[in-house]
Amino acid sequence: MYLSCCVWALTAHPSEVLSDMRSLGFHRIDIRPDFLIEGDARTLRETYSLSVSSVAASFGVPDDAALESADADARRRGVAHIGTVVNQCAALGAKVVYLVPGMDDSPATLSRYAESLEQAAENAAAHGVRLCIEHFPGTALPTASATLDFINAIDHPNLGLLFDIGHVQMSGEDPAEVIKAAGSRLYYVHLDDNDGHGDLHWALLDGVLTTESLRDTFRALQDIGYVGAVSLELSPALDDPYNALERSRQIAIDCGSDFALEP
């Protein structure tokens, strides 16, 4: 497994953010579709020595598009948006696109959402990109367990889970148990901290996260043979996001050192 970082923790011009990522020691980054990378994957690699791990597809969705909409045209536009992000992801050499569920948990809405996801996952597979859903408290899929059940019911070979350790702290789930249950359906990992109630995206160990629970998380990832990214997702609203990233990176490396984590 390897370490990555969500670029939206920093809010400067993209070229400065990319320079900061390298100054912090990162080699891989997560981006949003609207992040203005100057040039293609080759320029990103040769100028900044960076590569992209994933693209977050829940950002930049057109106002008239929604995967779960009762309007078939809106659903088609939602699937098309995911397709555009997948194309960007593939062009950058990245392997994962992820999205956050909507708010409506009614059976009919979730059924439409599942149908759209199946189409999007099939399209992504044709480009060598994995599609995953991030469990998110307060949405239609508020827990990792519910999200896994939803993914398993769809049963598409290219649809998996994005595990966020901060979110399971909010939902009261055990990180190692979630990882074990996900198994091969686990496609991506976010690392962040909070007070156990709000989605605050603090630096690691600044909230309820402990060194022991983080090490247990890495151990569980190793046990299921996970070889993807563990990505720091911190808030740009922190007093000093650069310092928070610097500290969190070192904590992740220290806690993951026995579990084949590549910095």
Tab-separated table of C-alpha atoms in Angstrom:
chain	number	residue	atom	x	y	z
A	1	MET	CA	0.000	0.000	0.000
A	2	TYR	CA	1.163	3.547	-0.551
A	3	LEU	CA	0.592	7.012	0.846
A	4	SER	CA	-1.264	9.727	-1.052
A	5	CYS	CA	-2.736	13.139	-0.198
A	6	CYS	CA	-5.873	15.068	-1.153
A	7	VAL	CA	-4.730	18.381	-2.650
A	8	TRP	CA	-7.782	20.326	-1.414
A	9	ALA	CA	-6.190	20.574	2.036
A	10	LEU	CA	-4.283	23.514	0.545
A	11	THR	CA	-5.950	26.439	-1.219
A	12	ALA	CA	-3.163	28.236	-3.105
A	13	HIS	CA	-2.752	28.319	-6.898
A	14	PRO	CA	-2.482	24.766	-8.278
A	15	SER	CA	1.183	25.152	-9.205
A	16	GLU	CA	1.963	26.239	-5.630
A	17	VAL	CA	-0.098	23.398	-4.181
A	18	LEU	CA	1.790	20.894	-6.312
A	19	SER	CA	5.101	22.375	-5.240
A	20	ASP	CA	3.993	22.191	-1.599
A	21	MET	CA	3.015	18.548	-2.004
A	22	ARG	CA	6.518	17.708	-3.114
A	23	SER	CA	8.053	19.855	-0.372
A	24	LEU	CA	6.024	17.844	2.127
A	25	GLY	CA	7.439	14.628	0.689
A	26	PHE	CA	4.386	13.298	-1.113
A	27	HIS	CA	4.757	11.406	-4.376
A	28	ARG	CA	1.061	10.809	-5.071
A	29	ILE	CA	-2.027	13.015	-4.862
A	30	ASP	CA	-5.830	12.901	-5.057
A	31	ILE	CA	-7.521	15.621	-7.076
A	32	ARG	CA	-10.965	16.975	-7.879
A	33	PRO	CA	-12.029	17.213	-11.534
A	34	ASP	CA	-11.743	21.002	-11.462
A	35	PHE	CA	-8.199	21.061	-10.074
A	36	LEU	CA	-6.234	22.998	-12.659
A	37	ILE	CA	-3.204	20.864	-13.229
A	38	GLU	CA	-0.931	22.678	-15.652
A	39	GLY	CA	-0.180	20.188	-18.356
A	40	ASP	CA	-0.598	16.443	-18.706
A	41	ALA	CA	0.561	13.488	-16.649
A	42	ARG	CA	4.058	13.743	-18.094
A	43	THR	CA	4.414	17.381	-17.007
A	44	LEU	CA	3.022	16.496	-13.587
A	45	ARG	CA	5.604	13.753	-13.267
A	46	GLU	CA	8.598	15.564	-14.741
A	47	THR	CA	8.019	19.010	-13.217
A	48	TYR	CA	6.664	18.030	-9.816
A	49	SER	CA	7.610	14.339	-9.485
A	50	LEU	CA	3.979	13.585	-8.659
A	51	SER	CA	1.381	11.133	-9.894
A	52	VAL	CA	-2.394	11.070	-9.398
A	53	SER	CA	-3.948	8.275	-7.338
A	54	SER	CA	-7.638	9.143	-7.667
A	55	VAL	CA	-10.172	11.703	-8.840
A	56	ALA	CA	-13.200	12.664	-6.709
A	57	ALA	CA	-16.241	12.526	-8.987
A	58	SER	CA	-18.748	14.042	-6.546
A	59	PHE	CA	-17.306	17.446	-7.376
A	60	GLY	CA	-18.205	19.330	-10.533
A	61	VAL	CA	-21.491	17.487	-11.091
A	62	PRO	CA	-23.764	19.541	-13.397
A	63	ASP	CA	-26.839	20.972	-11.697
A	64	ASP	CA	-29.103	18.990	-13.992
A	65	ALA	CA	-27.382	15.644	-13.367
A	66	ALA	CA	-27.942	13.083	-10.590
A	67	LEU	CA	-27.350	9.349	-10.557
A	68	GLU	CA	-30.417	8.757	-8.355
A	69	SER	CA	-32.848	11.160	-10.032
A	70	ALA	CA	-36.348	10.111	-11.046
A	71	ASP	CA	-35.634	11.899	-14.337
A	72	ALA	CA	-33.985	9.474	-16.759
A	73	ASP	CA	-32.197	12.291	-18.586
A	74	ALA	CA	-30.725	13.547	-15.309
A	75	ARG	CA	-29.477	10.038	-14.575
A	76	ARG	CA	-27.880	9.787	-18.020
A	77	ARG	CA	-26.141	13.121	-17.434
A	78	GLY	CA	-24.934	11.834	-14.080
A	79	VAL	CA	-23.473	8.714	-15.662
A	80	ALA	CA	-21.921	10.884	-18.384
A	81	HIS	CA	-20.278	13.070	-15.731
A	82	ILE	CA	-18.742	9.996	-14.121
A	83	GLY	CA	-17.554	8.958	-17.581
A	84	THR	CA	-15.828	12.307	-18.096
A	85	VAL	CA	-14.071	11.983	-14.741
A	86	VAL	CA	-13.059	8.420	-15.567
A	87	ASN	CA	-11.526	9.608	-18.838
A	88	GLN	CA	-9.571	12.288	-16.946
A	89	CYS	CA	-8.481	9.717	-14.386
A	90	ALA	CA	-7.267	7.291	-17.045
A	91	ALA	CA	-5.450	10.046	-18.956
A	92	LEU	CA	-3.554	10.925	-15.776
A	93	GLY	CA	-2.602	7.316	-15.168
A	94	ALA	CA	-4.753	7.068	-12.032
A	95	LYS	CA	-6.784	4.005	-11.151
A	96	VAL	CA	-9.668	5.091	-8.896
A	97	VAL	CA	-12.697	7.371	-9.180
A	98	TYR	CA	-14.928	7.743	-6.137
A	99	LEU	CA	-18.167	9.453	-5.206
A	100	VAL	CA	-20.343	10.280	-2.200
A	101	PRO	CA	-23.965	9.022	-1.959
A	102	GLY	CA	-26.960	11.312	-2.202
A	103	MET	CA	-29.279	12.141	0.678
A	104	ASP	CA	-32.480	10.257	-0.201
A	105	ASP	CA	-32.512	6.725	1.243
A	106	SER	CA	-35.922	5.690	-0.100
A	107	PRO	CA	-35.951	2.250	-1.770
A	108	ALA	CA	-36.937	3.666	-5.172
A	109	THR	CA	-34.159	6.260	-5.103
A	110	LEU	CA	-31.523	3.745	-4.014
A	111	SER	CA	-32.691	1.383	-6.753
A	112	ARG	CA	-32.148	4.078	-9.390
A	113	TYR	CA	-28.799	4.945	-7.830
A	114	ALA	CA	-27.728	1.303	-8.010
A	115	GLU	CA	-28.697	1.049	-11.680
A	116	SER	CA	-26.714	4.169	-12.555
A	117	LEU	CA	-23.713	2.982	-10.569
A	118	GLU	CA	-23.734	-0.328	-12.392
A	119	GLN	CA	-23.593	1.486	-15.731
A	120	ALA	CA	-20.860	3.826	-14.513
A	121	ALA	CA	-18.821	0.949	-13.084
A	122	GLU	CA	-19.047	-0.936	-16.369
A	123	ASN	CA	-17.900	2.122	-18.323
A	124	ALA	CA	-15.027	2.684	-15.885
A	125	ALA	CA	-13.883	-0.911	-16.228
A	126	ALA	CA	-13.413	-0.393	-19.957
A	127	HIS	CA	-10.844	2.304	-19.114
A	128	GLY	CA	-9.061	0.327	-16.425
A	129	VAL	CA	-10.456	2.550	-13.656
A	130	ARG	CA	-12.117	1.325	-10.462
A	131	LEU	CA	-15.267	3.034	-9.184
A	132	CYS	CA	-15.978	3.217	-5.476
A	133	ILE	CA	-18.503	4.697	-3.050
A	134	GLU	CA	-17.481	6.536	0.108
A	135	HIS	CA	-19.652	5.753	3.141
A	136	PHE	CA	-20.718	9.087	4.582
A	137	PRO	CA	-22.670	9.852	7.781
A	138	GLY	CA	-25.800	11.885	7.091
A	139	THR	CA	-26.276	10.531	3.570
A	140	ALA	CA	-28.368	7.682	2.190
A	141	LEU	CA	-25.455	5.336	3.000
A	142	PRO	CA	-24.323	6.600	6.403
A	143	THR	CA	-22.270	3.631	7.576
A	144	ALA	CA	-19.571	1.469	6.058
A	145	SER	CA	-21.690	-1.595	6.789
A	146	ALA	CA	-24.725	-0.243	4.929
A	147	THR	CA	-22.554	0.856	2.036
A	148	LEU	CA	-20.953	-2.582	1.760
A	149	ASP	CA	-24.372	-4.238	1.800
A	150	PHE	CA	-25.472	-1.891	-0.986
A	151	ILE	CA	-22.336	-2.585	-3.048
A	152	ASN	CA	-22.603	-6.340	-2.537
A	153	ALA	CA	-26.256	-6.283	-3.625
A	154	ILE	CA	-25.282	-4.602	-6.904
A	155	ASP	CA	-22.491	-7.172	-7.233
A	156	HIS	CA	-20.581	-5.510	-10.046
A	157	PRO	CA	-16.918	-6.601	-10.225
A	158	ASN	CA	-15.756	-3.001	-10.709
A	159	LEU	CA	-17.661	-1.349	-7.842
A	160	GLY	CA	-16.133	-1.127	-4.386
A	161	LEU	CA	-15.821	0.782	-1.131
A	162	LEU	CA	-13.831	3.851	-0.176
A	163	PHE	CA	-13.106	3.419	3.544
A	164	ASP	CA	-12.786	6.651	5.558
A	165	ILE	CA	-11.450	6.168	9.079
A	166	GLY	CA	-12.902	9.500	10.222
A	167	HIS	CA	-16.356	8.460	9.081
A	168	VAL	CA	-16.296	5.175	11.010
A	169	GLN	CA	-15.308	7.164	14.099
A	170	MET	CA	-18.547	9.097	13.621
A	171	SER	CA	-20.688	6.006	12.933
A	172	GLY	CA	-19.153	4.003	15.796
A	173	GLU	CA	-17.844	1.189	13.618
A	174	ASP	CA	-14.626	-0.721	14.187
A	175	PRO	CA	-12.101	0.111	11.425
A	176	ALA	CA	-10.456	-3.326	11.396
A	177	GLU	CA	-13.820	-5.105	11.240
A	178	VAL	CA	-14.983	-2.910	8.354
A	179	ILE	CA	-11.778	-3.596	6.442
A	180	LYS	CA	-12.070	-7.329	7.065
A	181	ALA	CA	-15.696	-7.321	5.900
A	182	ALA	CA	-14.835	-5.347	2.764
A	183	GLY	CA	-12.006	-7.638	1.691
A	184	SER	CA	-11.458	-7.410	-2.053
A	185	ARG	CA	-14.252	-4.810	-2.313
A	186	LEU	CA	-11.990	-2.270	-0.592
A	187	TYR	CA	-10.688	0.028	-3.345
A	188	TYR	CA	-9.457	3.122	-1.483
A	189	VAL	CA	-8.708	4.509	2.003
A	190	HIS	CA	-8.966	7.999	3.504
A	191	LEU	CA	-7.124	8.914	6.701
A	192	ASP	CA	-8.284	11.849	8.827
A	193	ASP	CA	-9.340	12.528	12.416
A	194	ASN	CA	-12.221	14.206	14.275
A	195	ASP	CA	-13.955	14.424	17.631
A	196	GLY	CA	-16.137	11.373	16.922
A	197	HIS	CA	-19.131	13.539	16.011
A	198	GLY	CA	-18.301	16.001	13.216
A	199	ASP	CA	-16.624	15.424	9.857
A	200	LEU	CA	-13.794	17.790	10.799
A	201	HIS	CA	-10.833	16.336	8.887
A	202	TRP	CA	-8.282	17.122	11.574
A	203	ALA	CA	-4.665	16.025	11.511
A	204	LEU	CA	-4.073	12.436	12.596
A	205	LEU	CA	-4.097	11.919	16.394
A	206	ASP	CA	-5.539	15.408	17.004
A	207	GLY	CA	-8.952	13.884	17.814
A	208	VAL	CA	-10.226	10.469	18.922
A	209	LEU	CA	-7.911	8.499	16.637
A	210	THR	CA	-5.131	6.746	18.555
A	211	THR	CA	-1.787	5.312	17.517
A	212	GLU	CA	-3.100	1.863	18.427
A	213	SER	CA	-6.233	2.158	16.273
A	214	LEU	CA	-4.221	3.499	13.344
A	215	ARG	CA	-1.740	0.624	13.603
A	216	ASP	CA	-4.648	-1.817	13.860
A	217	THR	CA	-6.040	-0.280	10.672
A	218	PHE	CA	-2.769	-0.790	8.821
A	219	ARG	CA	-2.560	-4.342	10.154
A	220	ALA	CA	-6.068	-5.084	8.888
A	221	LEU	CA	-5.216	-3.633	5.477
A	222	GLN	CA	-2.148	-5.835	5.300
A	223	ASP	CA	-4.152	-8.885	6.373
A	224	ILE	CA	-6.594	-8.532	3.453
A	225	GLY	CA	-3.745	-7.933	1.004
A	226	TYR	CA	-4.683	-4.324	0.274
A	227	VAL	CA	-2.158	-2.741	-2.121
A	228	GLY	CA	-3.889	0.565	-2.957
A	229	ALA	CA	-3.627	4.085	-1.578
A	230	VAL	CA	-4.091	5.348	1.953
A	231	SER	CA	-4.727	9.027	1.403
A	232	LEU	CA	-4.636	11.901	3.882
A	233	GLU	CA	-7.781	14.031	3.582
A	234	LEU	CA	-7.426	17.093	5.805
A	235	SER	CA	-9.466	20.291	5.961
A	236	PRO	CA	-8.223	23.561	4.440
A	237	ALA	CA	-9.958	25.312	7.378
A	238	LEU	CA	-7.358	24.078	9.871
A	239	ASP	CA	-5.219	26.768	11.492
A	240	ASP	CA	-2.113	25.501	9.675
A	241	PRO	CA	-2.998	22.902	7.025
A	242	TYR	CA	0.619	22.603	5.848
A	243	ASN	CA	1.804	21.695	9.341
A	244	ALA	CA	-1.157	19.348	9.804
A	245	LEU	CA	-0.215	17.515	6.615
A	246	GLU	CA	3.434	17.394	7.620
A	247	ARG	CA	2.608	15.891	11.023
A	248	SER	CA	0.000	13.498	9.627
A	249	ARG	CA	2.339	12.221	6.938
A	250	GLN	CA	4.973	11.338	9.513
A	251	ILE	CA	2.422	9.716	11.815
A	252	ALA	CA	1.105	7.593	8.946
A	253	ILE	CA	4.626	6.543	7.989
A	254	ASP	CA	5.544	5.717	11.579
A	255	CYS	CA	2.371	3.709	12.216
A	256	GLY	CA	2.513	1.987	8.844
A	257	SER	CA	6.229	1.215	8.882
A	258	ASP	CA	5.678	-2.431	9.848
A	259	PHE	CA	2.943	-2.933	7.279
A	260	ALA	CA	4.642	-2.276	3.948
A	261	LEU	CA	3.378	1.321	3.620
A	262	GLU	CA	5.304	3.112	0.875
A	263	PRO	CA	5.677	6.839	1.553
